[in-house]
Short mmCIF file of C-alpha atoms in Angstrom, two decimals:
data_model
loop_
_atom_site.label_atom_id
_atom_site.label_comp_id
_atom_site.label_asym_id
_atom_site.label_seq_id
_atom_site.Cartn_x
_atom_site.Cartn_y
_atom_site.Cartn_z
CA MET G 16 14.55 61.55 191.23
CA ASP G 17 15.40 59.57 188.27
CA ALA G 18 14.20 60.84 184.32
CA LEU G 19 12.03 57.60 184.36
CA SER G 20 10.29 58.20 187.15
CA ASP G 21 10.31 62.22 186.76
CA LEU G 22 8.96 60.87 183.72
CA PHE G 23 5.84 59.03 184.39
CA ARG G 24 4.40 62.17 186.95
CA GLY G 25 1.79 62.31 184.94
CA MET G 26 0.85 58.61 183.48
CA ARG G 27 -1.29 57.15 185.94
CA ALA G 28 -4.10 54.09 185.14
CA HIS G 29 -7.90 56.43 186.28
CA GLY G 30 -11.08 54.23 185.39
CA SER G 31 -9.17 51.05 184.34
CA LEU G 32 -11.28 48.30 182.66
CA PHE G 33 -11.54 45.23 184.28
CA GLY G 34 -13.50 42.64 185.30
CA SER G 35 -15.18 39.04 183.25
CA SER G 36 -17.84 39.21 181.19
CA THR G 37 -18.65 36.13 178.89
CA LEU G 38 -17.35 35.74 175.08
CA SER G 39 -17.94 32.93 173.43
CA PRO G 40 -15.85 32.48 169.90
CA PRO G 41 -15.38 33.40 167.68
CA TRP G 42 -14.83 37.38 169.37
CA ALA G 43 -12.94 40.32 168.19
CA LEU G 44 -12.34 43.40 171.23
CA ASP G 45 -11.50 46.90 169.30
CA PHE G 46 -10.12 49.52 171.27
CA VAL G 47 -11.59 52.74 169.37
CA ASP G 48 -10.60 54.99 172.79
CA GLY G 49 -7.35 56.96 171.23
CA ALA G 50 -5.55 56.65 174.38
CA PRO G 51 -2.22 57.58 173.90
CA LEU G 52 -1.02 54.34 175.45
CA THR G 53 -2.65 51.70 176.32
CA LEU G 54 -0.93 48.25 178.59
CA CYS G 55 -2.59 44.98 177.76
CA THR G 56 -1.85 42.16 180.35
CA VAL G 57 -3.39 38.83 179.63
CA ILE G 58 -3.86 36.54 182.92
CA GLY G 59 -5.42 33.43 181.54
CA GLY G 60 -5.57 31.99 177.96
CA GLY G 61 -5.05 34.10 175.40
CA GLY G 62 -5.13 35.99 171.25
CA TRP G 63 -3.90 38.27 169.21
CA ILE G 64 -3.30 41.86 169.32
CA MET G 65 -3.88 43.87 165.74
CA PRO G 66 -2.34 47.26 165.87
CA GLU G 67 -3.53 49.60 163.00
CA GLY G 68 -1.14 49.12 159.39
CA ARG G 69 1.38 47.20 161.81
CA ALA G 70 2.15 43.07 162.43
CA PRO G 71 -0.13 40.36 165.07
CA VAL G 72 1.56 40.53 167.91
CA ARG G 73 0.80 37.44 169.61
CA LEU G 74 -1.00 37.83 173.77
CA GLY G 75 -0.28 34.73 175.82
CA ALA G 76 -0.56 34.17 179.88
CA GLY G 77 1.70 36.04 181.38
CA GLU G 78 2.86 38.40 178.69
CA THR G 79 1.78 41.86 178.73
CA VAL G 80 2.07 44.43 175.28
CA ALA G 81 1.75 48.30 175.42
CA VAL G 82 0.04 50.10 172.31
CA ARG G 83 1.12 53.69 171.20
CA GLY G 84 -1.57 55.22 170.35
CA PRO G 85 -3.61 57.14 168.46
CA ALA G 86 -4.54 54.69 166.20
CA PRO G 87 -7.18 51.97 166.33
CA PHE G 88 -6.42 47.99 167.62
CA LEU G 89 -8.21 44.70 167.84
CA PHE G 90 -7.82 42.08 171.07
CA VAL G 91 -8.90 39.27 168.49
CA ASP G 92 -9.45 35.34 169.54
CA GLU G 93 -7.06 34.29 166.33
CA VAL G 94 -5.95 36.10 163.47
CA GLY G 95 -8.79 36.57 160.17
CA THR G 96 -11.63 36.01 162.89
CA THR G 97 -14.96 35.87 161.93
CA ALA G 98 -16.27 37.73 164.70
CA GLU G 99 -17.87 41.60 164.65
CA PRO G 100 -15.69 43.91 166.38
CA VAL G 101 -17.45 44.96 169.67
CA ALA G 102 -15.99 48.87 170.07
CA CYS G 103 -14.74 48.83 173.41
CA GLY G 104 -14.33 52.34 174.45
CA GLU G 105 -15.37 53.13 178.36
CA HIS G 106 -17.56 50.48 178.22
CA CYS G 107 -18.10 47.95 175.64
CA THR G 108 -21.59 46.19 174.72
CA THR G 109 -22.11 43.05 173.00
CA PRO G 110 -24.82 41.78 170.79
CA GLU G 111 -25.12 38.89 173.27
CA GLN G 112 -25.68 41.41 175.74
CA GLY G 113 -28.78 43.45 174.85
CA GLY G 114 -26.79 46.23 174.35
CA THR G 115 -26.24 46.33 177.49
CA ARG G 116 -23.10 48.23 179.35
CA TYR G 117 -20.29 47.22 180.84
CA ARG G 118 -16.70 47.92 182.38
CA ARG G 119 -13.78 46.20 183.46
CA GLY G 120 -12.11 43.29 181.50
CA TRP G 121 -13.14 40.02 179.59
CA THR G 122 -13.39 36.04 180.56
CA ASP G 123 -13.46 34.13 177.17
CA CYS G 124 -15.61 30.97 178.81
CA GLY G 125 -15.68 29.31 175.49
CA ASP G 126 -13.11 26.42 174.15
CA GLY G 127 -10.34 28.26 176.16
CA THR G 128 -10.50 30.90 179.38
CA THR G 129 -9.24 33.62 178.37
CA THR G 130 -8.79 37.56 181.12
CA LEU G 131 -7.52 40.50 179.64
CA ILE G 132 -6.56 43.25 181.74
CA VAL G 133 -6.36 46.96 180.10
CA GLY G 134 -5.23 49.71 181.41
CA ALA G 135 -5.73 53.01 179.42
CA TYR G 136 -3.32 56.29 179.82
CA PRO G 137 -4.52 59.13 179.30
CA VAL G 138 -0.58 61.52 179.33
CA ASP G 139 -1.19 64.89 180.86
CA GLY G 140 1.18 67.63 179.36
CA GLU G 141 4.67 67.11 177.51
CA ILE G 142 6.50 65.46 180.71
CA SER G 143 5.44 62.29 180.44
CA ARG G 144 5.02 62.54 176.38
CA ARG G 145 8.42 62.58 176.39
CA LEU G 146 8.13 59.14 177.73
CA LEU G 147 5.87 58.59 175.29
CA ASP G 148 8.05 59.50 172.26
CA ALA G 149 10.96 57.04 173.80
CA LEU G 150 8.37 54.19 172.63
CA PRO G 151 8.45 52.37 170.42
CA VAL G 152 3.96 51.90 168.25
CA VAL G 153 4.22 48.62 170.53
CA LEU G 154 6.49 46.82 172.46
CA SER G 155 5.28 43.71 174.64
CA VAL G 156 7.16 41.57 177.16
CA GLY G 157 6.82 37.74 177.67
CA ALA G 158 6.04 36.05 181.20
CA GLY G 159 8.45 34.90 183.77
CA GLY G 160 9.81 38.82 184.48
CA ALA G 161 8.79 41.35 187.87
CA GLY G 162 5.61 41.87 186.36
CA ASP G 163 4.73 37.69 187.38
CA ALA G 164 3.88 39.15 191.35
CA ILE G 165 0.92 41.81 189.54
CA LEU G 166 -0.42 39.89 187.56
CA GLU G 167 -1.28 37.08 190.54
CA HIS G 168 -2.47 39.96 192.90
CA LEU G 169 -4.23 41.58 189.67
CA ALA G 170 -5.62 37.94 189.04
CA THR G 171 -6.63 38.12 192.52
CA GLU G 172 -8.17 41.58 192.98
CA VAL G 173 -10.24 41.39 189.51
CA ALA G 174 -12.67 38.26 191.40
CA ILE G 175 -13.34 39.78 194.37
CA ASP G 176 -15.98 42.46 194.72
CA ALA G 177 -14.93 45.07 197.12
CA PRO G 178 -14.37 48.60 198.15
CA GLY G 179 -11.40 50.71 196.55
CA GLN G 180 -11.36 48.08 193.69
CA GLN G 181 -10.63 50.94 191.15
CA VAL G 182 -7.86 52.35 193.12
CA VAL G 183 -6.56 48.92 193.78
CA LEU G 184 -6.33 47.27 190.18
CA ASP G 185 -5.24 50.88 188.40
CA ARG G 186 -2.66 50.87 191.04
CA LEU G 187 -1.65 47.58 190.27
CA LEU G 188 -1.61 48.27 186.37
CA ASP G 189 1.02 51.44 187.26
CA TRP G 190 2.71 49.14 188.92
CA MET G 191 2.84 46.63 185.81
CA LEU G 192 3.65 49.70 183.18
CA VAL G 193 6.20 50.14 185.11
CA CYS G 194 7.01 46.94 185.37
CA THR G 195 6.94 46.45 181.13
CA LEU G 196 9.03 49.00 180.77
CA ARG G 197 11.75 48.48 182.95
CA GLU G 198 12.32 45.13 181.22
CA TYR G 199 12.00 45.74 178.03
CA PHE G 200 14.56 48.61 178.40
CA ASP G 201 16.83 46.49 179.96
CA ARG G 202 16.34 43.46 178.16
CA ALA G 203 19.29 42.75 175.91
CA GLY G 204 19.19 43.94 172.18
CA GLY G 205 16.05 46.50 173.72
CA GLU G 206 16.15 50.30 172.23
CA ALA G 207 16.22 52.02 175.61
CA PRO G 208 16.65 55.63 175.05
CA ALA G 209 19.88 56.93 175.91
CA TRP G 210 18.66 58.97 179.10
CA TYR G 211 17.48 55.18 180.35
CA ALA G 212 20.73 53.82 178.94
CA ALA G 213 22.71 56.20 180.36
CA GLN G 214 21.83 56.15 183.92
CA ARG G 215 23.44 53.50 184.94
CA ASP G 216 26.84 55.00 184.27
CA PRO G 217 28.16 56.07 187.81
CA VAL G 218 29.67 59.77 186.55
CA VAL G 219 26.65 60.16 184.21
CA GLY G 220 23.72 58.67 186.39
CA ASP G 221 24.44 60.91 189.30
CA ALA G 222 24.68 63.99 187.13
CA LEU G 223 21.26 63.04 185.66
CA ARG G 224 19.53 62.01 189.15
CA LEU G 225 20.60 65.65 190.39
CA LEU G 226 19.32 67.53 187.06
CA HIS G 227 15.54 65.97 187.44
CA ALA G 228 16.02 66.26 190.86
CA GLU G 229 16.94 70.45 191.23
CA PRO G 230 16.48 71.49 187.76
CA ALA G 231 16.14 74.96 189.59
CA ALA G 232 19.39 75.24 191.10
CA PRO G 233 22.15 78.01 189.31
CA TRP G 234 23.65 74.53 187.35
CA SER G 235 27.37 74.88 185.84
CA VAL G 236 29.79 71.77 184.33
CA ALA G 237 32.53 72.53 186.61
CA THR G 238 29.12 72.39 189.80
CA LEU G 239 27.94 69.33 188.45
CA ALA G 240 31.38 67.60 188.03
CA GLY G 241 31.90 68.54 191.09
CA ARG G 242 28.52 66.88 192.39
CA THR G 243 29.30 64.02 190.62
CA GLY G 244 33.30 64.07 192.18
CA VAL G 245 34.88 63.94 188.37
CA SER G 246 36.65 66.74 186.42
CA ARG G 247 34.50 69.02 183.60
CA SER G 248 36.00 67.18 180.97
CA THR G 249 35.75 64.04 181.77
CA LEU G 250 31.73 65.02 182.62
CA ALA G 251 31.25 66.96 180.32
CA LYS G 252 32.89 63.67 177.65
CA ARG G 253 30.99 61.05 179.35
CA PHE G 254 28.06 63.28 179.16
CA ALA G 255 27.48 63.65 175.31
CA ASP G 256 29.08 60.25 174.52
CA LEU G 257 26.34 58.25 176.70
CA VAL G 258 23.00 60.80 176.38
CA GLY G 259 23.77 62.14 173.24
CA GLU G 260 24.57 66.25 173.78
CA PRO G 261 25.84 68.14 176.69
CA PRO G 262 24.39 68.04 179.75
CA LEU G 263 23.41 72.04 179.79
CA THR G 264 21.90 71.71 176.85
CA TYR G 265 20.26 68.63 177.99
CA LEU G 266 19.52 70.70 181.01
CA THR G 267 17.32 73.30 179.39
CA ARG G 268 15.01 71.15 177.43
CA TRP G 269 14.57 69.31 180.38
CA ARG G 270 13.57 73.15 182.41
CA MET G 271 11.30 74.12 179.00
CA THR G 272 9.33 70.94 179.22
CA LEU G 273 8.44 71.41 183.03
CA ALA G 274 7.87 75.90 181.62
CA ALA G 275 5.74 73.85 179.30
CA ASP G 276 3.45 72.29 181.39
CA LEU G 277 3.74 75.04 184.46
CA LEU G 278 2.29 77.53 182.29
CA THR G 279 -0.39 75.62 181.51
CA GLU G 280 -1.03 74.32 184.75
CA ARG G 281 -1.06 77.46 186.29
CA GLU G 282 -2.87 80.04 184.59
CA THR G 283 -2.55 82.59 187.28
CA ALA G 284 1.65 82.77 187.12
CA THR G 285 3.51 84.95 185.90
CA ILE G 286 6.22 84.07 182.98
CA ALA G 287 8.15 86.00 185.76
CA GLU G 288 7.25 83.33 188.21
CA VAL G 289 7.49 80.19 185.98
CA ALA G 290 11.17 81.62 184.57
CA ARG G 291 11.63 81.59 188.69
CA LEU G 292 11.06 77.77 188.94
CA VAL G 293 12.94 76.40 186.12
CA GLY G 294 15.81 78.79 187.57
CA TYR G 295 15.56 82.08 185.14
CA SER G 296 16.02 84.74 187.00
CA ASP G 297 14.53 87.25 184.57
CA ALA G 298 11.52 86.35 182.52
CA PHE G 299 13.82 87.68 179.30
CA SER G 300 16.13 85.21 179.72
CA PHE G 301 13.80 82.32 179.87
CA SER G 302 11.27 83.27 177.08
CA ALA G 303 14.77 83.55 174.45
CA ALA G 304 15.46 79.87 175.45
CA PHE G 305 11.82 79.09 175.58
CA LYS G 306 10.85 80.10 172.07
CA ARG G 307 14.77 78.59 170.34
CA VAL G 308 14.26 75.48 172.37
CA ARG G 309 9.88 75.09 171.83
CA GLY G 310 8.86 77.10 168.84
CA VAL G 311 7.28 79.76 170.35
CA SER G 312 6.79 81.73 172.85
CA PRO G 313 5.39 81.78 176.18
CA SER G 314 2.73 83.44 175.76
CA ALA G 315 1.79 82.26 172.52
CA PHE G 316 2.41 78.67 174.13
CA ARG G 317 -0.04 79.48 176.97
CA ARG G 318 -2.42 80.47 174.48
CA THR G 319 -2.18 77.79 172.40
CA GLY G 320 -3.18 75.76 175.42
CA ALA G 321 -5.97 77.09 176.76
CA LEU G 322 -7.07 76.74 172.96
CA ALA G 323 -6.84 73.28 172.85
CA ARG G 324 -8.51 72.45 176.84
CA THR G 325 -11.62 74.38 175.55
CA ALA G 326 -11.96 73.31 172.49
#
């Protein structure tokens, strides 16, 4: 298990907006869901993504943009369009349709044809939030990369009406999101998080994969160095240089992230049981580590999560 795959655990498109409806320029779509992450990709045509308080981003055929919420944003035919924005959340309505609700994407059949595909991503838990926190508010990736093949599948699937279509489209968008983030992180001048860039190193990359595959193992710098085939000092220095913190500090923070989700997902599990699941032999040492990293006790964190779910 590599770090990127691990952080994607709780991020899945579900009931994404697809398909086609007619929009004649000028047009404007106002995304008001406040989704933690929204992926927009254009099969044909184009427009402008206008994030709140930020510069517009041109989105052309084959291009993809990811917008980190919860602030709303617009997708418009032209900057300064005179169109009255159509509010797009779970459903959209247009005056031309007499207020009829429709789901799916949009096809502009006016002077040009624009097919926009959108996936809104909830972020369930602290694991996926670590990935979200590593992203800028807006990131864009041009055509010509790994996502082009996925766009062909998306275009084909959008054009048909077959059983299971929503599931297929959701999974294709998940694939597109992974490819988009990899291309953004890998490109020259990209702003990849340290844990992502460090995965390319033959030693530190192996160490990260081990920590993510076996987070509850009784790791020490010596055992981790032995598994990666280098000395303790070599591992400690390379890991700190590339990741920005010592290996066991990284491991502790990752364990506390896992524990935070376990505390909210497994309501009947005791603190001691959660402690054992993330590599601690007793509740006391686990609670001390959790409070040091998260700022609150495991019990208080669980109570806060339960209140948030019932609010």
